[in-house]
Amino acid sequence: MSLKLRALLKSPWVFHISTGSCNNCDIEILDCLTPRFDIERFGMLLAPSIKHADVLLITGSCNRKSMIRVKKLYEQAPKPVVVVAIGECSCSRGLFIHSYNCPVPLDKVIPVDIYIPGCPPKPEAIIAGVVKLIQKLKGKA
Amino acid sequence: MIYIIYLVIFGLFLTSVLGLVASWIDRKVTARVQYRVGPPFFQPFIDITKLMGKEVVVPNTASKGMFFFAPLMSFAGAVVASTILWINQLGYTEGFLGDLFVVIYLLMIPSIGIMLGGLASGNPLARIGASREIKLMLSYELPFILSIASIIVRSGNSIIFHRIIEIQGQNGANALSFSGGIALIVSIICIQAKLSFAPFDIPEAETEIMAGPLIEYSGIYLGLYKLTKCVLLFTLPFFIIILFLGGLNLSGIGIVYSIIKYIALLVIITLIRNTNPRVRIDQAMKFFWGPVTVAAIVSLVLAFIGL
Ligand code: SF4
């Protein structure tokens, strides 16, 4: 595995985008940063700006207005970048699947590397998902 | 020629490594204060390595030359300042007249670089951050220089590091007197602002203006800014130790005392950072030009009297 990828996996700075979520998933993401779960142990930090991000955490139902922004943000993020869909909404639009406002799921717009289901997923599930993602990237490289 | 070797060995290599270790101590202490485990030891090194491997995104609105030049300038300023401190500390040179002033100027360059980078990136939030950085710099430089002036007076009007360390070796550390003690407190508050740590992290307030001047930087240029921060995290306490605490002693048991001095100073800075909320820019200005400047003037007067 290249040094570049290895360093990326040891210090993924996460950036958090909500595409019209009900806010529960966002709260669960913030839970991961609290003393109880402390993801800084794995070198993860919450990046203040998209230009500093290595991992995009995307929550919410992918509505028309926000998907334009998500696409722009994905283009602005410095590559290599990993996309994580958190919550049932961003995996498959969840209960909004028949809504007029959510025409396409997230992975039709930008490439998604891992899906973490749950409504909302527990912090443990988010951490487990990220661990699986790291194993997947290690296997791929 | 020999100075270039000093620059590479001490300034670039040694200070960067020590600075990254210092930033690990800072993050670890922060984590422990918040009952967390904190990052592993090599985390700052990994962060920098990672940033070197990332793509550099340049905004359309940026003025390209300055956008790329500003981080280099910040880093160069910090590195040269630390080199001058090291070679004086280790006694490789007698220094030159006024090297104290040169270091004071060089220590301003990182802030100026952050400012220029923010203004060049063409982002409104970065501009707000840069304007706050200018105001913050105007406010903390006055008491900082006054407190250094009281040290100059105390060490018989000498403006050479070499002499200042020598005089402290004869008369005991500056911080043990009244004027030196007050000046030490003033300058610790000022380096808190120089490092833009809470309560003076106003230019980079992550929750309101998203990293301020650094918002548009990515990849290796962001890494350079982070490295500059780490170098300053080592250099500024080192500067304070030389001026107030008798310098580092790198022979025999002195090494232990030196490390204790440095880590104690670093932990004080980290604890101040962790126990204070961010103030507004006008409050910071009032604070620096009010009580802090008065304290610095008091210490200057006491130094003239000879206390
Ligand atoms: S997945 Fe559930 S908790 Fe998460 S945003 Fe959608 S509705 Fe809310």
Coordinates of C-alpha atoms and ligand atoms in Angstrom, one line a residue:
Chain A
M1 CA 0.0 0.0 0.0
S2 CA 1.3 3.4 -0.9
L3 CA 2.5 5.8 1.9
K4 CA -0.1 8.3 0.7
L5 CA -3.0 6.0 1.4
R6 CA -1.6 4.6 4.6
A7 CA -1.2 8.1 6.0
L8 CA -4.7 8.9 4.8
L9 CA -6.2 6.0 6.7
K10 CA -4.4 6.9 9.9
S11 CA -5.5 10.5 9.9
P12 CA -8.9 10.9 8.1
W13 CA -10.3 14.3 8.7
V14 CA -14.1 14.1 8.4
F15 CA -16.4 16.7 6.9
H16 CA -20.0 16.5 7.6
I17 CA -22.7 17.3 5.0
S18 CA -26.4 17.2 5.7
T19 CA -28.7 16.8 2.7
G20 CA -31.9 17.5 4.5
S21 CA -31.7 15.0 7.3
C22 CA -34.0 15.0 10.3
N23 CA -30.9 15.8 12.4
N24 CA -30.8 12.5 14.2
C25 CA -27.9 11.1 12.1
D26 CA -26.0 14.4 12.6
I27 CA -26.3 14.1 16.4
E28 CA -25.1 10.5 16.2
I29 CA -22.0 11.7 14.3
L30 CA -21.3 14.3 16.9
D31 CA -21.6 11.6 19.5
C32 CA -18.6 9.9 18.0
L33 CA -16.5 12.9 18.9
T34 CA -17.6 12.9 22.6
P35 CA -15.3 11.5 25.3
R36 CA -17.2 8.3 25.4
F37 CA -16.3 7.2 21.8
D38 CA -13.4 9.6 21.1
I39 CA -12.5 9.0 17.5
E40 CA -9.5 11.3 17.9
R41 CA -7.9 8.0 19.1
F42 CA -7.8 7.0 15.4
G43 CA -6.6 10.4 14.3
M44 CA -10.0 11.6 13.1
L45 CA -10.8 15.2 13.4
L46 CA -13.7 17.3 12.4
A47 CA -12.5 19.4 9.4
P48 CA -13.8 22.9 9.5
S49 CA -13.6 23.4 5.7
I50 CA -14.2 21.1 2.7
K51 CA -10.7 21.8 1.5
H52 CA -9.2 20.1 4.6
A53 CA -11.5 17.0 4.3
D54 CA -10.5 13.4 3.6
V55 CA -13.8 11.8 4.4
L56 CA -17.3 13.2 3.5
L57 CA -20.0 12.0 5.9
I58 CA -23.3 12.5 4.1
T59 CA -26.6 12.2 6.0
G60 CA -30.1 13.0 4.9
S61 CA -32.6 12.4 2.2
C62 CA -30.8 13.8 -0.8
N63 CA -33.3 16.5 -1.8
R64 CA -33.2 18.5 -5.0
K65 CA -31.7 21.6 -3.5
S66 CA -28.9 20.1 -1.5
M67 CA -27.8 17.5 -4.1
I68 CA -26.5 20.4 -6.3
R69 CA -24.4 21.5 -3.4
V70 CA -23.2 18.1 -2.5
K71 CA -21.9 17.6 -6.1
K72 CA -20.1 20.9 -5.9
L73 CA -18.6 20.1 -2.5
Y74 CA -17.4 16.7 -3.8
E75 CA -15.7 18.4 -6.7
Q76 CA -14.0 20.9 -4.4
A77 CA -12.7 18.3 -2.0
P78 CA -9.0 17.5 -2.6
K79 CA -8.6 14.0 -3.8
P80 CA -8.1 11.2 -2.6
V81 CA -11.4 11.5 -0.8
V82 CA -13.8 8.9 0.6
V83 CA -17.5 9.2 0.8
V84 CA -19.6 7.6 3.6
A85 CA -23.4 7.5 3.5
I86 CA -24.7 7.5 7.0
G87 CA -28.3 6.6 7.8
E88 CA -31.1 5.0 5.9
C89 CA -32.0 8.3 4.2
S90 CA -28.7 8.7 2.4
C91 CA -28.3 5.0 1.6
S92 CA -31.6 4.6 -0.1
R93 CA -33.7 7.7 0.8
G94 CA -35.5 5.7 3.5
L95 CA -39.1 6.7 4.1
F96 CA -38.7 9.6 1.6
I97 CA -38.3 7.2 -1.3
H98 CA -41.6 8.2 -2.8
S99 CA -41.2 11.9 -2.2
Y100 CA -41.4 14.3 -5.1
N101 CA -38.4 16.1 -3.6
C102 CA -36.0 13.2 -3.5
P103 CA -35.7 12.0 -7.1
V104 CA -32.3 10.2 -7.1
P105 CA -30.4 8.4 -4.4
L106 CA -26.9 9.7 -3.3
D107 CA -24.9 7.1 -5.2
K108 CA -26.4 8.1 -8.5
V109 CA -24.8 11.6 -8.0
I110 CA -21.4 10.9 -6.4
P111 CA -19.5 7.7 -5.9
V112 CA -20.2 6.3 -2.4
D113 CA -17.5 4.1 -0.7
I114 CA -19.5 2.7 2.2
Y115 CA -23.1 2.6 3.4
I116 CA -23.9 2.6 7.1
P117 CA -27.6 1.8 7.5
G118 CA -29.8 2.6 10.5
C119 CA -32.3 5.2 11.4
P120 CA -30.2 6.6 13.0
P121 CA -27.1 4.3 13.2
K122 CA -25.6 4.0 16.6
P123 CA -22.2 5.6 17.1
E124 CA -20.8 2.0 17.5
A125 CA -22.3 1.2 14.1
I126 CA -20.6 4.3 12.5
I127 CA -17.2 3.4 14.0
A128 CA -17.6 -0.3 12.9
G129 CA -18.5 0.9 9.4
V130 CA -15.4 3.1 9.2
V131 CA -13.3 0.2 10.4
K132 CA -14.7 -1.9 7.6
L133 CA -14.0 0.9 5.1
I134 CA -10.4 1.0 6.2
Q135 CA -10.1 -2.8 5.7
K136 CA -11.7 -2.5 2.3
L137 CA -9.3 0.2 1.2
K138 CA -6.4 -1.7 2.6
G139 CA -7.4 -4.8 0.6
K140 CA -7.9 -2.8 -2.5
A141 CA -4.5 -1.1 -2.5
Chain B
M1 CA 28.1 27.9 4.6
I2 CA 28.1 26.7 8.2
Y3 CA 25.0 28.8 8.8
I4 CA 23.1 26.9 6.1
I5 CA 24.0 23.7 7.9
Y6 CA 22.7 25.2 11.1
L7 CA 19.5 26.3 9.3
V8 CA 18.8 22.8 8.0
I9 CA 19.8 20.8 11.1
F10 CA 18.4 23.0 13.8
G11 CA 15.9 25.2 12.2
L12 CA 14.3 22.8 9.7
F13 CA 14.8 19.4 11.1
L14 CA 15.2 19.5 14.9
T15 CA 12.6 22.3 15.4
S16 CA 10.1 20.7 13.2
V17 CA 10.4 17.3 15.0
L18 CA 10.3 18.9 18.4
G19 CA 7.4 21.1 17.3
L20 CA 5.4 18.1 16.1
V21 CA 6.1 16.3 19.4
A22 CA 5.0 19.5 21.2
S23 CA 1.7 19.5 19.2
W24 CA 1.2 15.9 20.2
I25 CA 1.7 16.8 23.9
D26 CA -0.8 19.7 23.4
R27 CA -3.4 17.4 21.8
K28 CA -2.9 14.7 24.4
V29 CA -3.2 17.1 27.4
T30 CA -6.3 18.5 25.8
A31 CA -7.7 15.0 25.5
R32 CA -6.9 14.1 29.0
V33 CA -8.5 17.4 30.3
Q34 CA -11.7 16.3 28.5
Y35 CA -11.5 12.7 29.8
R36 CA -10.6 11.3 26.4
V37 CA -7.8 9.0 25.4
G38 CA -6.3 11.3 22.8
P39 CA -4.3 10.6 19.6
P40 CA -1.3 8.3 19.3
F41 CA 2.2 9.6 19.5
F42 CA 2.9 9.7 15.8
Q43 CA -0.4 11.4 14.9
P44 CA 1.1 14.9 14.0
F45 CA 3.7 13.3 11.8
I46 CA 1.1 11.2 10.0
D47 CA -1.1 14.3 9.6
I48 CA 1.7 16.2 7.9
T49 CA 2.6 13.2 5.7
K50 CA -1.1 12.8 4.7
L51 CA -1.4 16.5 3.8
M52 CA 1.7 16.2 1.5
G53 CA 0.0 13.5 -0.5
K54 CA -3.3 15.4 -1.0
E55 CA -4.3 17.3 -4.1
V56 CA -3.9 21.1 -4.0
V57 CA -7.2 22.9 -4.9
V58 CA -6.7 26.5 -6.0
P59 CA -9.8 28.7 -6.0
N60 CA -10.6 30.6 -9.1
T61 CA -10.8 33.9 -7.2
A62 CA -7.4 33.5 -5.6
S63 CA -4.4 35.6 -6.6
K64 CA -2.2 32.7 -7.4
G65 CA 1.3 34.0 -6.6
M66 CA 0.5 35.2 -3.2
F67 CA -1.6 32.2 -2.4
F68 CA 1.4 29.9 -2.9
F69 CA 4.0 32.3 -1.5
A70 CA 2.3 33.1 1.8
P71 CA 2.6 29.6 3.5
L72 CA 6.3 29.4 2.5
M73 CA 6.9 32.8 3.9
S74 CA 5.3 31.9 7.3
F75 CA 7.3 28.7 7.5
A76 CA 10.5 30.4 6.6
G77 CA 10.1 33.1 9.2
A78 CA 9.4 30.6 12.0
V79 CA 12.3 28.4 10.9
V80 CA 14.9 31.2 10.7
A81 CA 13.8 32.6 14.1
S82 CA 14.2 29.2 15.7
T83 CA 17.7 28.8 14.1
I84 CA 18.9 32.0 15.6
L85 CA 17.6 30.9 19.0
W86 CA 19.3 27.5 18.7
I87 CA 22.7 28.7 17.6
N88 CA 22.8 31.3 20.4
Q89 CA 21.6 28.8 23.0
L90 CA 24.2 26.2 22.0
G91 CA 26.9 28.8 22.0
Y92 CA 28.0 28.3 18.3
T93 CA 28.1 32.0 17.8
E94 CA 28.4 35.2 19.9
G95 CA 25.4 36.5 18.0
F96 CA 25.3 39.9 16.4
L97 CA 24.2 43.3 17.8
G98 CA 20.4 43.4 17.8
D99 CA 19.6 39.7 17.1
L100 CA 16.9 40.0 19.7
F101 CA 15.1 42.5 17.5
V102 CA 15.6 40.3 14.5
V103 CA 13.9 37.4 16.2
I104 CA 11.0 39.6 17.3
Y105 CA 10.5 40.6 13.7
L106 CA 10.8 37.1 12.4
L107 CA 8.3 35.9 14.9
M108 CA 5.8 38.3 13.4
I109 CA 6.2 36.9 9.9
P110 CA 4.1 33.8 10.4
S111 CA 1.1 35.9 11.4
I112 CA 1.7 38.2 8.4
G113 CA 1.9 35.1 6.1
I114 CA -1.4 33.8 7.4
M115 CA -2.9 37.2 6.8
L116 CA -1.6 37.5 3.3
G117 CA -2.7 33.9 2.5
G118 CA -6.2 34.6 3.8
L119 CA -6.5 37.8 1.8
A120 CA -5.1 36.2 -1.4
S121 CA -7.5 33.3 -1.3
G122 CA -10.5 35.4 -2.2
N123 CA -12.9 33.8 0.2
P124 CA -15.0 36.2 2.3
L125 CA -14.6 34.1 5.5
A126 CA -10.9 34.1 4.9
R127 CA -10.9 37.9 4.6
I128 CA -12.8 38.2 7.9
G129 CA -10.2 35.9 9.5
A130 CA -7.4 38.0 8.0
S131 CA -8.8 41.2 9.3
R132 CA -9.2 39.7 12.7
E133 CA -5.6 38.5 12.6
I134 CA -4.5 42.1 11.8
K135 CA -6.4 43.5 14.7
L136 CA -5.2 40.8 17.1
M137 CA -1.6 41.3 16.0
L138 CA -1.9 45.1 16.6
S139 CA -3.2 44.4 20.1
Y140 CA -0.7 41.8 21.3
E141 CA 2.5 43.2 19.9
L142 CA 2.5 46.3 22.1
P143 CA 2.5 44.4 25.5
F144 CA 4.8 41.7 24.1
I145 CA 7.5 44.2 23.1
L146 CA 7.1 46.1 26.4
S147 CA 7.6 43.0 28.4
I148 CA 10.7 42.2 26.3
A149 CA 11.9 45.8 26.9
S150 CA 11.8 45.2 30.6
I151 CA 14.1 42.2 30.1
I152 CA 16.5 44.4 28.1
V153 CA 16.6 46.9 30.9
R154 CA 17.2 44.2 33.5
S155 CA 20.1 42.8 31.6
G156 CA 22.0 46.1 31.4
N157 CA 20.5 47.3 28.1
S158 CA 22.0 44.5 26.1
I159 CA 20.1 43.4 23.0
I160 CA 22.1 40.2 22.3
F161 CA 20.8 36.8 23.3
H162 CA 24.2 35.7 24.2
R163 CA 24.6 38.5 26.8
I164 CA 21.1 38.0 28.2
I165 CA 21.7 34.3 28.8
E166 CA 25.1 35.1 30.3
I167 CA 23.7 37.7 32.7
Q168 CA 21.0 35.3 33.8
G169 CA 23.7 32.7 34.5
Q170 CA 25.3 35.1 36.9
N171 CA 22.3 36.7 38.6
G172 CA 19.7 34.0 38.4
A173 CA 16.7 33.8 36.0
N174 CA 14.9 37.0 35.1
A175 CA 11.5 35.4 36.1
L176 CA 12.6 35.3 39.8
S177 CA 12.4 39.1 40.2
F178 CA 9.2 41.2 40.4
S179 CA 9.6 42.9 37.1
G180 CA 10.6 39.7 35.4
G181 CA 7.8 37.8 36.9
I182 CA 5.2 40.3 35.7
A183 CA 6.8 40.4 32.3
L184 CA 6.7 36.6 32.1
I185 CA 3.0 36.5 32.8
V186 CA 2.4 39.2 30.2
S187 CA 4.4 37.4 27.6
I188 CA 2.7 34.0 28.2
I189 CA -0.6 35.7 27.6
C190 CA 0.8 37.3 24.4
I191 CA 2.2 34.0 23.0
Q192 CA -1.2 32.5 23.6
A193 CA -2.5 35.1 21.1
K194 CA 0.5 34.6 18.8
L195 CA -0.3 30.9 18.6
S196 CA -3.9 31.8 18.1
F197 CA -5.0 29.4 20.8
A198 CA -8.2 29.9 22.8
P199 CA -9.2 32.4 24.3
F200 CA -7.6 34.3 21.4
D201 CA -8.3 31.9 18.6
I202 CA -10.4 34.6 17.1
P203 CA -8.9 34.6 13.6
E204 CA -9.4 30.9 13.2
A205 CA -12.6 30.4 15.1
E206 CA -13.7 27.1 13.7
T207 CA -17.3 27.3 14.7
E208 CA -17.9 30.7 13.3
I209 CA -15.6 31.3 10.3
M210 CA -14.4 27.8 9.6
A211 CA -10.6 28.1 10.1
G212 CA -10.6 31.7 8.8
P213 CA -7.6 32.4 6.6
L214 CA -6.8 28.7 6.1
I215 CA -10.3 27.9 4.7
E216 CA -9.2 27.6 1.0
Y217 CA -5.9 25.9 1.6
S218 CA -5.5 22.2 1.0
G219 CA -2.7 19.7 0.5
I220 CA 0.9 20.6 1.1
Y221 CA 0.2 24.3 1.6
L222 CA -2.2 23.5 4.4
G223 CA 0.5 21.2 5.7
L224 CA 3.0 24.0 5.7
Y225 CA 0.7 26.2 7.7
K226 CA 0.2 23.3 10.2
L227 CA 3.9 22.8 10.4
T228 CA 4.5 26.5 11.0
K229 CA 2.0 26.3 13.9
C230 CA 4.0 23.4 15.3
V231 CA 7.3 25.1 14.8
L232 CA 5.9 28.2 16.6
L233 CA 4.6 26.0 19.4
F234 CA 8.2 25.0 20.0
T235 CA 9.9 28.4 19.2
L236 CA 7.8 30.8 21.2
P237 CA 8.1 28.9 24.5
F238 CA 11.9 28.5 23.7
F239 CA 12.1 32.3 23.2
I240 CA 10.4 32.8 26.6
I241 CA 12.7 30.3 28.3
I242 CA 15.8 32.1 26.9
L243 CA 14.5 35.5 28.0
F244 CA 13.0 34.7 31.3
L245 CA 14.0 31.3 32.6
G246 CA 17.7 31.3 31.9
G247 CA 17.8 29.4 28.7
L248 CA 18.1 25.7 28.2
N249 CA 21.1 23.8 29.7
L250 CA 22.0 20.9 27.5
S251 CA 24.7 19.3 29.6
G252 CA 24.3 16.5 32.2
I253 CA 21.4 16.8 34.6
G254 CA 20.6 20.2 33.1
I255 CA 18.8 18.4 30.2
V256 CA 16.1 17.2 32.6
Y257 CA 15.6 20.7 34.0
S258 CA 15.4 22.1 30.5
I259 CA 12.8 19.5 29.4
I260 CA 10.8 20.2 32.6
K261 CA 10.9 24.0 31.9
Y262 CA 9.7 23.6 28.4
I263 CA 7.0 21.0 29.1
A264 CA 5.7 23.1 32.1
L265 CA 5.4 26.1 29.9
L266 CA 3.7 24.1 27.2
V267 CA 1.2 22.5 29.6
I268 CA 0.4 26.0 31.1
I269 CA -0.4 27.2 27.5
T270 CA -2.5 24.1 26.9
L271 CA -4.4 24.5 30.1
I272 CA -5.2 28.2 29.5
R273 CA -6.4 27.1 26.0
N274 CA -8.7 24.4 27.4
T275 CA -10.2 26.3 30.3
N276 CA -11.2 29.5 28.5
P277 CA -13.9 30.3 26.0
R278 CA -13.2 32.4 22.9
V279 CA -13.5 36.2 23.4
R280 CA -14.7 38.7 20.8
I281 CA -12.1 40.7 18.9
D282 CA -13.0 44.0 20.6
Q283 CA -12.8 42.3 24.0
A284 CA -9.4 40.9 23.1
M285 CA -8.2 44.4 22.0
K286 CA -9.5 46.0 25.2
F287 CA -7.8 43.3 27.2
F288 CA -4.4 43.7 25.5
W289 CA -4.3 47.4 25.4
G290 CA -5.8 47.8 28.9
P291 CA -4.7 45.5 31.8
V292 CA -2.0 43.6 29.9
T293 CA -0.2 46.8 28.6
V294 CA -0.5 48.4 32.1
A295 CA 1.1 45.3 33.6
A296 CA 3.9 45.4 31.0
I297 CA 4.5 49.1 31.8
V298 CA 4.6 48.4 35.5
S299 CA 7.2 45.7 34.9
L300 CA 9.2 48.1 32.8
V301 CA 9.1 50.7 35.5
L302 CA 10.1 48.1 38.2
A303 CA 13.0 47.1 36.0
F304 CA 14.2 50.7 35.8
I305 CA 14.1 50.9 39.6
G306 CA 16.0 47.7 39.7
L307 CA 13.5 45.4 41.4
Ligands
SF4_1 S1 -31.9 8.0 8.5 FE1 -33.4 8.3 10.0 S2 -32.4 9.4 11.6 FE2 -31.1 9.6 9.8 S3 -31.7 11.5 8.8 FE3 -33.0 9.9 7.9 S4 -34.8 9.8 9.1 FE4 -33.3 11.0 10.2

